[in-house]
mmCIF file of C-alpha atoms and ligand atoms in Angstrom:
data_model
loop_
_atom_site.group_PDB
_atom_site.id
_atom_site.type_symbol
_atom_site.label_atom_id
_atom_site.label_comp_id
_atom_site.label_asym_id
_atom_site.label_seq_id
_atom_site.Cartn_x
_atom_site.Cartn_y
_atom_site.Cartn_z
ATOM 1 C CA UNK L 1 -146.586 -99.074 -42.025
ATOM 2 C CA UNK L 2 -147.582 -95.491 -41.146
ATOM 3 C CA UNK L 3 -151.078 -94.983 -39.727
ATOM 4 C CA UNK L 4 -153.888 -94.740 -42.290
ATOM 5 C CA UNK L 5 -154.827 -91.267 -43.491
ATOM 6 C CA UNK L 6 -158.482 -91.240 -44.436
ATOM 7 C CA UNK L 7 -160.211 -89.283 -47.177
ATOM 8 C CA UNK L 8 -162.693 -87.807 -44.675
ATOM 9 C CA UNK L 9 -163.442 -89.129 -41.237
ATOM 10 C CA UNK L 10 -165.844 -88.107 -38.466
ATOM 11 C CA UNK L 11 -164.575 -85.230 -36.320
ATOM 12 C CA UNK L 12 -166.433 -84.707 -33.056
ATOM 13 C CA UNK L 13 -166.424 -81.430 -31.163
ATOM 14 C CA UNK L 14 -166.964 -80.990 -27.424
ATOM 15 C CA UNK L 15 -170.687 -81.219 -26.880
ATOM 16 C CA UNK L 16 -171.958 -84.083 -29.039
ATOM 17 C CA UNK L 17 -171.660 -86.525 -26.162
ATOM 18 C CA UNK L 18 -173.516 -84.236 -23.729
ATOM 19 C CA UNK L 19 -176.496 -84.024 -26.064
ATOM 20 C CA UNK L 20 -176.494 -87.792 -26.475
ATOM 21 C CA UNK L 21 -176.171 -88.300 -22.779
ATOM 22 C CA UNK L 22 -179.144 -86.011 -22.211
ATOM 23 C CA UNK L 23 -181.168 -88.250 -24.556
ATOM 24 C CA UNK L 24 -180.203 -91.252 -22.372
ATOM 25 C CA UNK L 25 -180.813 -89.446 -19.086
ATOM 26 C CA UNK L 26 -184.307 -88.354 -20.202
ATOM 27 C CA UNK L 27 -185.054 -91.675 -22.022
ATOM 28 C CA UNK L 28 -185.732 -89.918 -25.289
ATOM 29 C CA UNK L 29 -184.398 -92.941 -27.283
ATOM 30 C CA UNK L 30 -186.794 -92.640 -30.241
ATOM 31 C CA UNK L 31 -187.135 -91.083 -33.697
ATOM 32 C CA UNK L 32 -188.515 -87.937 -32.050
ATOM 33 C CA UNK L 33 -187.600 -85.760 -29.089
ATOM 34 C CA UNK L 34 -185.894 -82.507 -28.073
ATOM 35 C CA UNK L 35 -182.667 -83.199 -29.985
ATOM 36 C CA UNK L 36 -184.552 -83.698 -33.217
ATOM 37 C CA UNK L 37 -186.427 -80.403 -32.698
ATOM 38 C CA UNK L 38 -183.208 -78.674 -31.622
ATOM 39 C CA UNK L 39 -181.210 -79.923 -34.568
ATOM 40 C CA UNK L 40 -183.895 -78.875 -37.015
ATOM 41 C CA UNK L 41 -183.933 -75.403 -35.470
ATOM 42 C CA UNK L 42 -180.125 -75.132 -35.564
ATOM 43 C CA UNK L 43 -180.135 -76.047 -39.255
ATOM 44 C CA UNK L 44 -182.943 -73.648 -40.191
ATOM 45 C CA UNK L 45 -181.229 -70.842 -38.317
ATOM 46 C CA UNK L 46 -177.854 -71.565 -39.958
ATOM 47 C CA UNK L 47 -179.331 -71.735 -43.458
ATOM 48 C CA UNK L 48 -181.557 -68.675 -43.063
ATOM 49 C CA UNK L 49 -183.889 -67.582 -45.972
ATOM 50 C CA UNK L 50 -186.950 -68.618 -43.939
ATOM 51 C CA UNK L 51 -186.255 -72.317 -44.396
ATOM 52 C CA UNK L 52 -187.901 -75.133 -42.520
ATOM 53 C CA UNK L 53 -186.168 -78.447 -41.941
ATOM 54 C CA UNK L 54 -187.179 -82.060 -41.384
ATOM 55 C CA UNK L 55 -184.442 -84.253 -39.850
ATOM 56 C CA UNK L 56 -184.431 -87.687 -41.534
ATOM 57 C CA UNK L 57 -182.641 -90.996 -41.442
ATOM 58 C CA UNK L 58 -180.481 -90.185 -44.516
ATOM 59 C CA UNK L 59 -179.922 -87.824 -47.383
ATOM 60 C CA UNK L 60 -181.262 -90.532 -49.690
ATOM 61 C CA UNK L 61 -184.541 -90.637 -47.724
ATOM 62 C CA UNK L 62 -184.717 -86.849 -48.017
ATOM 63 C CA UNK L 63 -184.361 -87.062 -51.827
ATOM 64 C CA UNK L 64 -187.010 -89.731 -51.942
ATOM 65 C CA UNK L 65 -189.474 -87.596 -49.952
ATOM 66 C CA UNK L 66 -188.637 -84.550 -52.143
ATOM 67 C CA UNK L 67 -189.653 -86.455 -55.257
ATOM 68 C CA UNK L 68 -192.831 -87.724 -53.577
ATOM 69 C CA UNK L 69 -193.746 -84.209 -52.486
ATOM 70 C CA UNK L 70 -193.296 -83.040 -56.072
ATOM 71 C CA UNK L 71 -195.652 -85.773 -57.198
ATOM 72 C CA UNK L 72 -193.076 -87.717 -59.255
ATOM 73 C CA UNK L 73 -194.672 -90.944 -60.404
ATOM 74 C CA UNK L 74 -194.052 -93.987 -62.562
ATOM 75 C CA UNK L 75 -193.433 -92.946 -66.146
ATOM 76 C CA UNK L 76 -192.276 -89.381 -65.305
ATOM 77 C CA UNK L 77 -188.879 -88.075 -66.354
ATOM 78 C CA UNK L 78 -186.521 -86.345 -63.889
ATOM 79 C CA UNK L 79 -183.365 -84.463 -64.958
ATOM 80 C CA UNK L 80 -180.344 -85.263 -62.833
ATOM 81 C CA UNK L 81 -176.676 -84.283 -62.890
ATOM 82 C CA UNK L 82 -174.806 -87.314 -64.270
ATOM 83 C CA UNK L 83 -171.645 -86.754 -62.331
ATOM 84 C CA UNK L 84 -172.719 -87.498 -58.716
ATOM 85 C CA UNK L 85 -173.049 -90.214 -56.144
ATOM 86 C CA UNK L 86 -175.722 -92.809 -57.060
ATOM 87 C CA UNK L 87 -177.887 -91.687 -54.142
ATOM 88 C CA UNK L 88 -178.845 -88.570 -56.178
ATOM 89 C CA UNK L 89 -180.424 -90.698 -58.896
ATOM 90 C CA UNK L 90 -181.691 -93.846 -57.115
ATOM 91 C CA UNK L 91 -184.812 -92.184 -55.664
ATOM 92 C CA UNK L 92 -185.944 -91.433 -59.219
ATOM 93 C CA UNK L 93 -186.011 -95.163 -59.765
ATOM 94 C CA UNK L 94 -187.761 -95.764 -56.412
ATOM 95 C CA UNK L 95 -190.660 -93.778 -57.861
ATOM 96 C CA UNK L 96 -190.660 -95.764 -61.134
ATOM 97 C CA UNK L 97 -189.609 -92.587 -62.922
ATOM 98 C CA UNK L 98 -186.855 -92.296 -65.560
ATOM 99 C CA UNK L 99 -183.680 -90.305 -64.891
ATOM 100 C CA UNK L 100 -182.442 -88.111 -67.769
ATOM 101 C CA UNK L 101 -178.742 -87.426 -67.148
ATOM 102 C CA UNK L 102 -177.153 -84.043 -67.840
ATOM 103 C CA UNK L 103 -173.422 -83.385 -68.273
ATOM 104 C CA UNK L 104 -171.218 -81.155 -66.146
ATOM 105 C CA UNK L 105 -169.592 -77.856 -67.120
ATOM 106 C CA UNK L 106 -165.787 -77.703 -66.911
ATOM 107 C CA UNK L 107 -165.856 -74.647 -64.654
ATOM 108 C CA UNK L 108 -167.622 -75.960 -61.520
ATOM 109 C CA UNK L 109 -167.835 -79.682 -62.448
ATOM 110 C CA UNK L 110 -171.567 -79.383 -61.738
ATOM 111 C CA UNK L 111 -174.636 -79.435 -64.058
ATOM 112 C CA UNK L 112 -174.155 -77.509 -67.282
ATOM 113 C CA UNK L 113 -176.957 -74.952 -67.681
ATOM 114 C CA UNK L 114 -176.545 -75.245 -71.493
ATOM 115 C CA UNK L 115 -177.007 -78.990 -71.592
ATOM 116 C CA UNK L 116 -179.898 -78.659 -69.091
ATOM 117 C CA UNK L 117 -181.636 -76.337 -71.547
ATOM 118 C CA UNK L 118 -180.863 -78.666 -74.489
ATOM 119 C CA UNK L 119 -182.190 -81.684 -72.547
ATOM 120 C CA UNK L 120 -185.415 -79.971 -71.595
ATOM 121 C CA UNK L 121 -186.050 -78.811 -75.182
ATOM 122 C CA UNK L 122 -185.337 -82.248 -76.586
ATOM 123 C CA UNK L 123 -187.513 -84.067 -74.079
ATOM 124 C CA UNK L 124 -190.414 -81.655 -74.754
ATOM 125 C CA UNK L 125 -189.881 -82.248 -78.490
ATOM 126 C CA UNK L 126 -190.092 -85.977 -77.849
ATOM 127 C CA UNK L 127 -193.366 -85.531 -75.998
ATOM 128 C CA UNK L 128 -192.476 -85.674 -72.272
ATOM 129 C CA UNK L 129 -191.729 -82.565 -70.199
ATOM 130 C CA UNK L 130 -189.450 -83.479 -67.279
ATOM 131 C CA UNK L 131 -191.042 -83.000 -63.856
ATOM 132 C CA UNK L 132 -188.008 -82.002 -61.762
ATOM 133 C CA UNK L 133 -184.326 -81.151 -61.887
ATOM 134 C CA UNK L 134 -181.818 -82.569 -59.404
ATOM 135 C CA UNK L 135 -178.715 -80.393 -59.260
ATOM 136 C CA UNK L 136 -175.693 -81.347 -57.135
ATOM 137 C CA UNK L 137 -172.894 -79.244 -55.561
ATOM 138 C CA UNK L 138 -169.908 -81.633 -55.963
ATOM 139 C CA UNK L 139 -167.427 -81.688 -53.122
ATOM 140 C CA UNK L 140 -168.993 -78.481 -51.792
ATOM 141 C CA UNK L 141 -168.564 -76.384 -54.982
ATOM 142 C CA UNK L 142 -171.681 -74.412 -55.839
ATOM 143 C CA UNK L 143 -173.259 -75.113 -59.201
ATOM 144 C CA UNK L 144 -173.973 -72.014 -61.393
ATOM 145 C CA UNK L 145 -177.243 -71.426 -59.572
ATOM 146 C CA UNK L 146 -178.208 -68.197 -61.349
ATOM 147 C CA UNK L 147 -178.206 -69.892 -64.756
ATOM 148 C CA UNK L 148 -179.627 -73.252 -63.502
ATOM 149 C CA UNK L 149 -182.529 -71.446 -61.759
ATOM 150 C CA UNK L 150 -183.133 -69.279 -64.881
ATOM 151 C CA UNK L 151 -183.477 -72.356 -67.075
ATOM 152 C CA UNK L 152 -185.700 -74.074 -64.479
ATOM 153 C CA UNK L 153 -187.921 -71.031 -64.062
ATOM 154 C CA UNK L 154 -188.262 -70.457 -67.794
ATOM 155 C CA UNK L 155 -189.678 -73.942 -68.157
ATOM 156 C CA UNK L 156 -191.436 -73.930 -64.754
ATOM 157 C CA UNK L 157 -189.728 -77.098 -63.615
ATOM 158 C CA UNK L 158 -189.005 -77.359 -59.820
ATOM 159 C CA UNK L 159 -185.375 -77.740 -58.661
ATOM 160 C CA UNK L 160 -184.324 -80.253 -56.014
ATOM 161 C CA UNK L 161 -180.955 -79.123 -54.669
ATOM 162 C CA UNK L 162 -178.753 -82.042 -53.590
ATOM 163 C CA UNK L 163 -176.587 -80.145 -51.067
ATOM 164 C CA UNK L 164 -175.479 -83.363 -49.375
ATOM 165 C CA UNK L 165 -171.833 -82.329 -49.819
ATOM 166 C CA UNK L 166 -172.330 -78.633 -49.505
ATOM 167 C CA UNK L 167 -173.508 -77.627 -45.968
ATOM 168 C CA UNK L 168 -171.508 -74.471 -45.225
ATOM 169 C CA UNK L 169 -171.013 -73.468 -48.899
ATOM 170 C CA UNK L 170 -172.479 -70.302 -50.382
ATOM 171 C CA UNK L 171 -173.382 -68.896 -53.714
ATOM 172 C CA UNK L 172 -173.525 -65.091 -53.848
ATOM 173 C CA UNK L 173 -173.491 -65.043 -50.057
ATOM 174 C CA UNK L 174 -176.558 -67.327 -49.755
ATOM 175 C CA UNK L 175 -176.329 -70.744 -48.181
ATOM 176 C CA UNK L 176 -176.482 -73.732 -50.509
ATOM 177 C CA UNK L 177 -179.499 -75.800 -49.579
ATOM 178 C CA UNK L 178 -181.839 -72.772 -49.792
ATOM 179 C CA UNK L 179 -182.085 -72.432 -53.628
ATOM 180 C CA UNK L 180 -184.206 -75.471 -54.467
ATOM 181 C CA UNK L 181 -188.036 -75.725 -54.088
ATOM 182 C CA UNK L 182 -186.739 -78.563 -51.936
ATOM 183 C CA UNK L 183 -183.133 -79.237 -50.888
ATOM 184 C CA UNK L 184 -181.439 -82.116 -49.121
ATOM 185 C CA UNK L 185 -178.499 -82.452 -46.726
ATOM 186 C CA UNK L 186 -176.577 -85.565 -45.620
ATOM 187 C CA UNK L 187 -174.938 -86.265 -42.266
ATOM 188 C CA UNK L 188 -173.367 -89.560 -43.213
ATOM 189 C CA UNK L 189 -170.069 -90.427 -41.542
ATOM 190 C CA UNK L 190 -167.801 -88.867 -44.101
ATOM 191 C CA UNK L 191 -169.652 -85.586 -44.682
ATOM 192 C CA UNK L 192 -168.525 -82.241 -43.321
ATOM 193 C CA UNK L 193 -170.660 -82.823 -40.172
ATOM 194 C CA UNK L 194 -172.157 -86.208 -39.254
ATOM 195 C CA UNK L 195 -174.831 -87.696 -37.077
ATOM 196 C CA UNK L 196 -173.258 -91.177 -37.760
ATOM 197 C CA UNK L 197 -175.995 -91.472 -40.416
ATOM 198 C CA UNK L 198 -178.697 -88.994 -41.225
ATOM 199 C CA UNK L 199 -180.111 -86.411 -43.555
ATOM 200 C CA UNK L 200 -182.462 -83.499 -43.815
ATOM 201 C CA UNK L 201 -185.103 -82.116 -46.166
ATOM 202 C CA UNK L 202 -185.116 -78.292 -46.424
ATOM 203 C CA UNK L 203 -187.690 -75.977 -47.894
ATOM 204 C CA UNK L 204 -189.121 -72.482 -47.489
ATOM 205 C CA UNK L 205 -192.509 -74.190 -47.932
ATOM 206 C CA UNK L 206 -193.543 -75.088 -44.383
ATOM 207 C CA UNK L 207 -196.470 -77.257 -45.562
ATOM 208 C CA UNK L 208 -194.097 -79.499 -47.474
ATOM 209 C CA UNK L 209 -191.840 -79.950 -44.445
ATOM 210 C CA UNK L 210 -194.874 -80.845 -42.253
ATOM 211 C CA UNK L 211 -195.974 -83.331 -44.905
ATOM 212 C CA UNK L 212 -192.457 -84.768 -45.041
ATOM 213 C CA UNK L 213 -192.494 -85.366 -41.235
ATOM 214 C CA UNK L 214 -195.878 -86.993 -41.601
ATOM 215 C CA UNK L 215 -194.783 -89.324 -44.422
ATOM 216 C CA UNK L 216 -191.509 -90.075 -42.623
ATOM 217 C CA UNK L 217 -193.319 -91.415 -39.579
ATOM 218 C CA UNK L 218 -195.527 -93.974 -41.393
ATOM 219 C CA UNK L 219 -198.191 -91.470 -42.477
ATOM 220 C CA UNK L 220 -200.352 -92.015 -39.463
ATOM 221 C CA UNK L 221 -203.687 -90.155 -39.577
ATOM 222 C CA UNK L 222 -205.079 -88.462 -36.417
ATOM 223 C CA UNK L 223 -206.932 -91.314 -34.732
ATOM 224 C CA UNK L 224 -206.483 -93.342 -31.510
ATOM 225 C CA UNK L 225 -205.911 -96.514 -33.562
ATOM 226 C CA UNK L 226 -203.514 -96.884 -36.441
ATOM 227 C CA UNK L 227 -205.279 -95.310 -39.413
ATOM 228 C CA UNK L 228 -203.657 -94.626 -42.820
ATOM 229 C CA UNK L 229 -204.781 -92.859 -45.938
ATOM 230 C CA UNK L 230 -201.270 -92.545 -47.440
ATOM 231 C CA UNK L 231 -198.354 -94.930 -47.974
ATOM 232 C CA UNK L 232 -195.884 -94.037 -45.256
ATOM 233 C CA UNK L 233 -192.151 -94.436 -44.659
ATOM 234 C CA UNK L 234 -189.912 -94.920 -41.627
ATOM 235 C CA UNK L 235 -187.484 -92.098 -42.453
ATOM 236 C CA UNK L 236 -187.263 -89.949 -39.286
ATOM 237 C CA UNK L 237 -183.984 -89.203 -37.508
ATOM 238 C CA UNK L 238 -183.399 -90.748 -34.106
ATOM 239 C CA UNK L 239 -183.158 -88.410 -31.096
ATOM 240 C CA UNK L 240 -179.833 -90.014 -30.238
ATOM 241 C CA UNK L 241 -178.359 -89.203 -33.631
ATOM 242 C CA UNK L 242 -179.828 -85.718 -33.595
ATOM 243 C CA UNK L 243 -177.946 -85.152 -30.333
ATOM 244 C CA UNK L 244 -174.684 -85.699 -32.274
ATOM 245 C CA UNK L 245 -175.970 -83.294 -34.870
ATOM 246 C CA UNK L 246 -176.631 -80.524 -32.344
ATOM 247 C CA UNK L 247 -173.036 -80.801 -31.094
ATOM 248 C CA UNK L 248 -171.744 -80.805 -34.685
ATOM 249 C CA UNK L 249 -173.626 -77.635 -35.552
ATOM 250 C CA UNK L 250 -171.634 -75.808 -32.850
ATOM 251 C CA UNK L 251 -168.427 -76.535 -34.771
ATOM 252 C CA UNK L 252 -169.622 -76.372 -38.355
ATOM 253 C CA UNK L 253 -168.121 -72.908 -39.050
ATOM 254 C CA UNK L 254 -164.810 -74.217 -37.721
ATOM 255 C CA UNK L 255 -165.040 -77.372 -39.834
ATOM 256 C CA UNK L 256 -165.506 -75.208 -42.963
ATOM 257 C CA UNK L 257 -162.405 -73.208 -42.019
ATOM 258 C CA UNK L 258 -160.402 -76.317 -41.416
ATOM 259 C CA UNK L 259 -161.388 -77.953 -44.697
ATOM 260 C CA UNK L 260 -160.735 -74.716 -46.602
ATOM 261 C CA UNK L 261 -157.296 -74.571 -45.040
ATOM 262 C CA UNK L 262 -156.523 -78.099 -46.365
ATOM 263 C CA UNK L 263 -157.402 -76.896 -49.765
ATOM 264 C CA UNK L 264 -155.039 -73.857 -49.470
ATOM 265 C CA UNK L 265 -152.226 -76.162 -48.403
ATOM 266 C CA UNK L 266 -152.761 -78.359 -51.495
ATOM 267 C CA UNK L 267 -152.954 -75.243 -53.682
ATOM 268 C CA UNK L 268 -149.623 -74.081 -52.345
ATOM 269 C CA UNK L 269 -148.004 -77.510 -52.852
ATOM 270 C CA UNK L 270 -149.291 -77.722 -56.475
ATOM 271 C CA UNK L 271 -148.179 -74.236 -57.430
ATOM 272 C CA UNK L 272 -145.080 -75.666 -59.085
ATOM 273 C CA UNK L 273 -146.802 -78.676 -60.665
ATOM 274 C CA UNK L 274 -148.431 -77.561 -63.860
ATOM 275 C CA UNK L 275 -149.855 -81.041 -64.515
ATOM 276 C CA UNK L 276 -152.211 -80.723 -61.591
ATOM 277 C CA UNK L 277 -155.280 -78.466 -61.517
ATOM 278 C CA UNK L 278 -157.463 -77.958 -58.530
ATOM 279 C CA UNK L 279 -161.294 -77.619 -58.469
ATOM 280 C CA UNK L 280 -161.327 -73.790 -58.345
ATOM 281 C CA UNK L 281 -163.962 -71.326 -57.266
ATOM 282 C CA UNK L 282 -164.607 -69.519 -60.582
ATOM 283 C CA UNK L 283 -165.050 -66.088 -58.930
ATOM 284 C CA UNK L 284 -166.159 -64.432 -55.693
ATOM 285 C CA UNK L 285 -169.762 -65.568 -56.133
ATOM 286 C CA UNK L 286 -168.654 -69.145 -55.273
ATOM 287 C CA UNK L 287 -167.720 -70.187 -51.765
ATOM 288 C CA UNK L 288 -167.025 -73.882 -51.264
ATOM 289 C CA UNK L 289 -166.945 -75.607 -47.895
ATOM 290 C CA UNK L 290 -164.162 -77.651 -49.493
ATOM 291 C CA UNK L 291 -165.688 -80.868 -48.204
ATOM 292 C CA UNK L 292 -163.199 -82.719 -50.407
ATOM 293 C CA UNK L 293 -160.146 -81.143 -52.057
ATOM 294 C CA UNK L 294 -160.178 -82.499 -55.593
ATOM 295 C CA UNK L 295 -157.679 -82.308 -58.431
ATOM 296 C CA UNK L 296 -157.347 -83.173 -62.099
ATOM 297 C CA UNK L 297 -154.155 -84.953 -63.036
ATOM 298 C CA UNK L 298 -153.381 -83.947 -66.612
ATOM 299 C CA UNK L 299 -151.677 -86.164 -69.058
ATOM 300 C CA UNK L 300 -150.608 -83.489 -71.563
ATOM 301 C CA UNK L 301 -147.006 -82.824 -72.680
ATOM 302 C CA UNK L 302 -146.102 -86.398 -72.247
ATOM 303 C CA UNK L 303 -146.517 -86.370 -68.482
ATOM 304 C CA UNK L 304 -146.123 -89.852 -67.260
ATOM 305 C CA UNK L 305 -148.281 -89.836 -64.118
ATOM 306 C CA UNK L 306 -151.963 -90.411 -64.537
ATOM 307 C CA UNK L 307 -154.698 -90.330 -61.944
ATOM 308 C CA UNK L 308 -154.616 -94.041 -61.158
ATOM 309 C CA UNK L 309 -150.780 -94.118 -60.805
ATOM 310 C CA UNK L 310 -151.045 -91.295 -58.305
ATOM 311 C CA UNK L 311 -153.887 -92.947 -56.417
ATOM 312 C CA UNK L 312 -151.945 -96.212 -56.167
ATOM 313 C CA UNK L 313 -148.777 -94.380 -55.013
ATOM 314 C CA UNK L 314 -150.776 -92.820 -52.184
ATOM 315 C CA UNK L 315 -152.386 -96.125 -51.356
ATOM 316 C CA UNK L 316 -148.964 -97.748 -50.987
ATOM 317 C CA UNK L 317 -148.204 -95.146 -48.328
ATOM 318 C CA UNK L 318 -151.453 -95.944 -46.588
ATOM 319 C CA UNK L 319 -153.093 -92.679 -47.767
ATOM 320 C CA UNK L 320 -156.702 -92.920 -48.989
ATOM 321 C CA UNK L 321 -157.556 -90.987 -52.140
ATOM 322 C CA UNK L 322 -160.519 -91.679 -54.407
ATOM 323 C CA UNK L 323 -161.432 -91.038 -58.039
ATOM 324 C CA UNK L 324 -164.222 -88.525 -58.628
ATOM 325 C CA UNK L 325 -167.748 -89.887 -58.829
ATOM 326 C CA UNK L 326 -168.208 -92.080 -61.831
ATOM 327 C CA UNK L 327 -170.895 -90.474 -63.968
ATOM 328 C CA UNK L 328 -174.368 -92.120 -63.694
ATOM 329 C CA UNK L 329 -174.809 -92.544 -67.441
ATOM 330 C CA UNK L 330 -171.734 -94.808 -67.401
ATOM 331 C CA UNK L 331 -173.033 -96.968 -64.601
ATOM 332 C CA UNK L 332 -174.227 -100.485 -65.533
ATOM 333 C CA UNK L 333 -177.409 -100.001 -63.513
ATOM 334 C CA UNK L 334 -178.390 -96.957 -65.625
ATOM 335 C CA UNK L 335 -177.267 -98.389 -69.001
ATOM 336 C CA UNK L 336 -179.345 -97.059 -71.843
ATOM 337 C CA UNK L 337 -180.615 -93.997 -69.932
ATOM 338 C CA UNK L 338 -180.666 -90.745 -71.971
ATOM 339 C CA UNK L 339 -177.684 -88.435 -71.517
ATOM 340 C CA UNK L 340 -177.244 -84.871 -72.714
ATOM 341 C CA UNK L 341 -173.685 -83.574 -72.918
ATOM 342 C CA UNK L 342 -170.280 -83.591 -74.644
ATOM 343 C CA UNK L 343 -168.476 -85.930 -72.317
ATOM 344 C CA UNK L 344 -167.059 -83.304 -69.952
ATOM 345 C CA UNK L 345 -167.894 -85.357 -66.893
ATOM 346 C CA UNK L 346 -166.264 -88.438 -68.443
ATOM 347 C CA UNK L 347 -163.012 -86.524 -68.814
ATOM 348 C CA UNK L 348 -163.301 -85.248 -65.264
ATOM 349 C CA UNK L 349 -163.849 -88.797 -63.990
ATOM 350 C CA UNK L 350 -160.759 -90.013 -65.925
ATOM 351 C CA UNK L 351 -158.461 -87.383 -64.508
ATOM 352 C CA UNK L 352 -159.974 -86.517 -61.169
ATOM 353 C CA UNK L 353 -158.870 -87.509 -57.723
ATOM 354 C CA UNK L 354 -160.145 -86.529 -54.264
ATOM 355 C CA UNK L 355 -157.365 -86.087 -51.716
ATOM 356 C CA UNK L 356 -157.494 -86.584 -47.920
ATOM 357 C CA UNK L 357 -159.641 -83.636 -46.722
ATOM 358 C CA UNK L 358 -160.734 -84.295 -43.142
ATOM 359 C CA UNK L 359 -161.035 -81.386 -40.760
ATOM 360 C CA UNK L 360 -159.093 -83.595 -38.279
ATOM 361 C CA UNK L 361 -155.917 -83.967 -40.462
ATOM 362 C CA UNK L 362 -152.851 -83.013 -38.506
ATOM 363 C CA UNK L 363 -149.863 -81.068 -39.804
ATOM 364 C CA UNK L 364 -147.930 -84.352 -39.795
ATOM 365 C CA UNK L 365 -150.717 -86.073 -41.834
ATOM 366 C CA UNK L 366 -150.748 -83.229 -44.403
ATOM 367 C CA UNK L 367 -146.957 -83.256 -44.692
ATOM 368 C CA UNK L 368 -147.048 -87.001 -45.347
ATOM 369 C CA UNK L 369 -149.619 -86.476 -48.098
ATOM 370 C CA UNK L 370 -147.647 -83.602 -49.653
ATOM 371 C CA UNK L 371 -144.440 -85.629 -49.570
ATOM 372 C CA UNK L 372 -146.150 -88.625 -51.229
ATOM 373 C CA UNK L 373 -147.673 -86.366 -53.932
ATOM 374 C CA UNK L 374 -144.303 -84.662 -54.592
ATOM 375 C CA UNK L 375 -142.480 -87.971 -54.821
ATOM 376 C CA UNK L 376 -144.925 -89.330 -57.348
ATOM 377 C CA UNK L 377 -145.539 -86.257 -59.457
ATOM 378 C CA UNK L 378 -142.161 -84.620 -59.404
ATOM 379 C CA UNK L 379 -139.562 -87.133 -58.353
ATOM 380 C CA UNK L 380 -136.713 -84.902 -59.516
ATOM 381 C CA UNK L 381 -137.474 -82.168 -57.016
ATOM 382 C CA UNK L 382 -136.708 -82.541 -53.347
ATOM 383 C CA UNK L 383 -139.684 -81.317 -51.373
HETATM 384 C C1 PLP S 1 -173.782 -88.540 -49.394
HETATM 385 C C2 PLP S 1 -174.590 -88.124 -50.587
HETATM 386 C C3 PLP S 1 -175.960 -88.429 -50.707
HETATM 387 C C4 PLP S 1 -176.724 -89.397 -49.760
HETATM 388 O O1 PLP S 1 -176.696 -89.148 -48.501
HETATM 389 P P1 PLP S 1 -176.908 -90.308 -47.426
HETATM 390 O O2 PLP S 1 -177.126 -89.570 -46.194
HETATM 391 O O3 PLP S 1 -175.651 -91.107 -47.427
HETATM 392 O O4 PLP S 1 -178.085 -91.099 -47.847
HETATM 393 C C5 PLP S 1 -176.690 -87.919 -51.770
HETATM 394 N N1 PLP S 1 -176.071 -87.167 -52.662
HETATM 395 C C6 PLP S 1 -174.772 -86.892 -52.642
HETATM 396 C C7 PLP S 1 -174.233 -86.013 -53.695
HETATM 397 C C8 PLP S 1 -174.015 -87.392 -51.605
HETATM 398 O O5 PLP S 1 -172.674 -87.066 -51.567
#
């Protein structure tokens, strides 16, 4: 059997180990230290727009703190893109609040501004104005941020930007992760850069970021003994992990280039296969980091190959591919939760597949993937 080709695996640069070694040499083995400060500075500089950053133990923890900072409480409603990873929605439940799921638009696969507006109007009509909007940039593709922000501003509802998959992406030249009142990033093992596990909370509001660091370190008041006037959390990033992050920040622009190049290779390979559509940047306003290259396998014109057939054909060749995120309103754990849409994300889920997209894929790996795709989708044509 050929070696496994992963969907997206960690890809270290040259200096990660040096930063980690420095943490060991100086005995900064704790959830604070020079690497944590350095990583936060690197991220803030990269994102621009006067942002401040708190490095945390995960993207999920960052979303939880974002909702706490916005005062989300039991009984509140929070609007959330349905098509996403469960970590976008779970923190709503942590707070005892109710998620209200919103469909995707076909163009970006992200939150539909029209269904967002419809959802807000209907919730207000029913007597509860939602307290926050969680928008996601799937696979690195920017959501239609002008229209999302316009709807949010019109109703004065704060936006939490889940940019876990979108570090390095831009909308109208501005980094994703700088649009929300609060934004989150993830550095889990399969993301575009990783700290093995980790996340960050981002905001232009420095007070919020200071408060996040306070809450993330058990909310300890200034006193010689342990004194608490808030419920605290243990959500800070370790100085060892932050060392990996500092090394990864040195190669982030390269990683974006490498992932975008994968996408171009797939695009070229699919040029002659009308049954496959790629997740496209709608126009020059959209710049995706191409965290994952994703396709829709169409079943029109009597085409015989569906998404699952293709996925299994790749699996047989030891190539990992994965269906798109299953929408949250279809998840058993969120059964009965309100959903506003026309089923666009359900159709995307049925047809969508993420292809191997790591920045560390070799030419040989990519050729193997192309060959397997060709064989399955177009067996009559010799690649
Ligand atoms: C990975 C991811 C998260 C969660 O990040 P963790 O660091 O794994 O907790 C949240 N939202 C989306 C869309 C993600 O892809």
